Amino acid sequence: AQRVTQPEKLLSVFKGAPVELKCNYSYSGSPELFWYVQYSRQRLQLLLRHISRESIKGFTADLNKGETSFHLKKPFAQEEDSAMYYCALSGNQGGKLIFGQGTELSVKP
Amino acid sequence: GAVVSQHPSWVICKSGTSVKIECRSLDFQATTMFWYRQFPKQSLMLMATSNEGSKATYEQGVEKDKFLINHASLTLSTLTVTSAHPEDSSFYICSASLTTNYGYTFGSGTRLTVV
């Protein structure tokens, strides 16, 4: 079964501090993994996906198949990064997307 | 590109009535759409997968007779909440999968309040 776990409900850091949002997954095959961000009162937006291996807004995420993790990192958090972050998994391209519980990131000045 | 328009953005209805939510792909054809439900400060829970021209596939625990999904064209999927009750009050979000890059695009959501 597909499952995505984000252990932290809330992560609070100061501006300029490093950030790591944890994501672990359970899937028997080779999944596609995504990070989505939801700013206040806005729709869900794609932040990055593991197959692209690109950095968006300074965020990066590396797929670790051994640890079944896809943690999201940013070296220096900014106040505008405050939002809900969701890790998501798809078992096959274009197939259903399953979300983790979400982590609320709060970046304080 | 790849925009999904969801309508209405919010709706209030009386208990016992039905409400229809529309999800349209504006500049692409969406053979597959997904419907999610989101409670405040919680994750998106997948309700069903909607395939154009065929019956929707519902996730375990989702009542198909309560949440009717129709995907009659490549640009429109609808979710009808039948005989709504206050416990159906929630945020409903649709999503479409993109065959070009196998990504996903999301609607802006519909806030349903049943009184």
Short mmCIF file of N, CA and C in Angstrom, two decimals, chain A residues 34 36 38 43-44 49 86 90 92-101 104, chain B residues 4 34 36 38 41-44 46 49 59 97 101-104 106-108:
data_model
loop_
_atom_site.label_atom_id
_atom_site.label_comp_id
_atom_site.label_asym_id
_atom_site.label_seq_id
_atom_site.Cartn_x
_atom_site.Cartn_y
_atom_site.Cartn_z
N PHE A 34 6.97 13.87 -4.69
CA PHE A 34 6.76 15.29 -4.92
C PHE A 34 6.72 16.03 -3.59
N TYR A 36 4.72 19.53 -2.42
CA TYR A 36 3.80 20.59 -2.77
C TYR A 36 3.77 21.61 -1.64
N GLN A 38 1.46 24.95 -0.01
CA GLN A 38 0.18 25.64 -0.01
C GLN A 38 0.31 26.88 0.86
N ARG A 43 -3.99 27.98 -3.82
CA ARG A 43 -4.09 26.57 -4.22
C ARG A 43 -2.75 25.89 -4.05
N LEU A 44 -2.80 24.59 -4.06
CA LEU A 44 -1.60 23.78 -3.94
C LEU A 44 -0.69 24.00 -5.16
N ARG A 49 9.88 17.85 -7.74
CA ARG A 49 9.65 16.41 -7.86
C ARG A 49 10.99 15.75 -8.03
N TYR A 86 3.46 19.71 1.78
CA TYR A 86 2.97 18.34 1.68
C TYR A 86 3.91 17.50 0.83
N SER A 90 3.31 9.08 -5.95
CA SER A 90 2.52 8.43 -6.99
C SER A 90 3.20 7.12 -7.34
N ASN A 92 2.63 5.31 -10.01
CA ASN A 92 2.89 5.22 -11.44
C ASN A 92 2.59 6.58 -12.06
N GLN A 93 3.23 6.85 -13.17
CA GLN A 93 3.12 8.16 -13.78
C GLN A 93 1.66 8.50 -14.11
N GLY A 94 1.21 9.62 -13.58
CA GLY A 94 -0.16 10.04 -13.85
C GLY A 94 -1.20 9.34 -12.99
N GLY A 95 -0.77 8.42 -12.14
CA GLY A 95 -1.69 7.70 -11.27
C GLY A 95 -2.05 8.51 -10.04
N LYS A 96 -2.84 7.91 -9.16
CA LYS A 96 -3.31 8.68 -8.01
C LYS A 96 -2.15 9.13 -7.13
N LEU A 97 -2.33 10.32 -6.59
CA LEU A 97 -1.31 10.97 -5.78
C LEU A 97 -1.77 10.91 -4.32
N ILE A 98 -0.92 10.34 -3.49
CA ILE A 98 -1.25 10.21 -2.08
C ILE A 98 -0.40 11.19 -1.29
N PHE A 99 -1.03 11.90 -0.36
CA PHE A 99 -0.36 12.95 0.39
C PHE A 99 -0.03 12.53 1.81
N GLY A 100 1.05 13.10 2.30
CA GLY A 100 1.35 13.00 3.72
C GLY A 100 0.47 13.96 4.50
N GLN A 101 0.66 13.96 5.82
CA GLN A 101 -0.21 14.74 6.69
C GLN A 101 0.05 16.24 6.60
N GLU A 104 3.40 22.27 8.79
CA GLU A 104 3.29 23.73 8.73
C GLU A 104 4.64 24.33 9.10
N VAL B 4 -6.41 24.39 -13.99
CA VAL B 4 -7.66 23.75 -13.62
C VAL B 4 -8.52 24.78 -12.90
N PHE B 34 -8.77 13.82 -10.22
CA PHE B 34 -8.86 13.28 -8.86
C PHE B 34 -9.63 14.24 -7.98
N TYR B 36 -10.30 15.36 -3.98
CA TYR B 36 -9.77 15.26 -2.63
C TYR B 36 -10.68 16.02 -1.67
N GLN B 38 -10.29 18.01 2.13
CA GLN B 38 -9.30 18.52 3.07
C GLN B 38 -9.99 19.17 4.25
N LYS B 41 -6.31 22.48 8.42
CA LYS B 41 -4.97 22.16 8.91
C LYS B 41 -4.65 20.67 8.78
N GLN B 42 -5.34 20.00 7.89
CA GLN B 42 -5.06 18.58 7.68
C GLN B 42 -4.72 18.31 6.23
N SER B 43 -4.38 17.08 5.96
CA SER B 43 -3.92 16.72 4.63
C SER B 43 -5.07 16.54 3.65
N LEU B 44 -4.71 16.34 2.40
CA LEU B 44 -5.68 16.05 1.36
C LEU B 44 -5.95 14.54 1.39
N LEU B 46 -7.61 11.54 -0.58
CA LEU B 46 -8.11 11.19 -1.89
C LEU B 46 -9.46 10.51 -1.74
N THR B 49 -10.89 8.62 -8.07
CA THR B 49 -10.22 8.89 -9.34
C THR B 49 -11.29 8.89 -10.42
N GLU B 59 -12.06 5.52 -3.31
CA GLU B 59 -11.18 5.01 -2.27
C GLU B 59 -12.02 4.34 -1.18
N SER B 97 -4.28 15.01 -13.83
CA SER B 97 -2.93 14.55 -14.16
C SER B 97 -2.61 15.00 -15.58
N ASN B 101 3.86 15.63 -18.89
CA ASN B 101 5.03 15.40 -18.03
C ASN B 101 4.68 14.57 -16.80
N TYR B 102 3.47 14.00 -16.81
CA TYR B 102 3.00 13.15 -15.71
C TYR B 102 3.01 13.89 -14.38
N GLY B 103 2.85 15.19 -14.44
CA GLY B 103 2.69 15.96 -13.21
C GLY B 103 1.21 16.10 -12.89
N TYR B 104 0.92 16.98 -11.96
CA TYR B 104 -0.46 17.19 -11.52
C TYR B 104 -0.69 18.69 -11.35
N PHE B 106 -3.70 21.48 -9.73
CA PHE B 106 -4.80 21.49 -8.77
C PHE B 106 -5.73 22.68 -8.98
N GLY B 107 -7.01 22.43 -8.68
CA GLY B 107 -7.98 23.51 -8.64
C GLY B 107 -7.80 24.30 -7.36
N SER B 108 -8.49 25.41 -7.28
CA SER B 108 -8.35 26.30 -6.11
C SER B 108 -9.22 25.85 -4.95
#
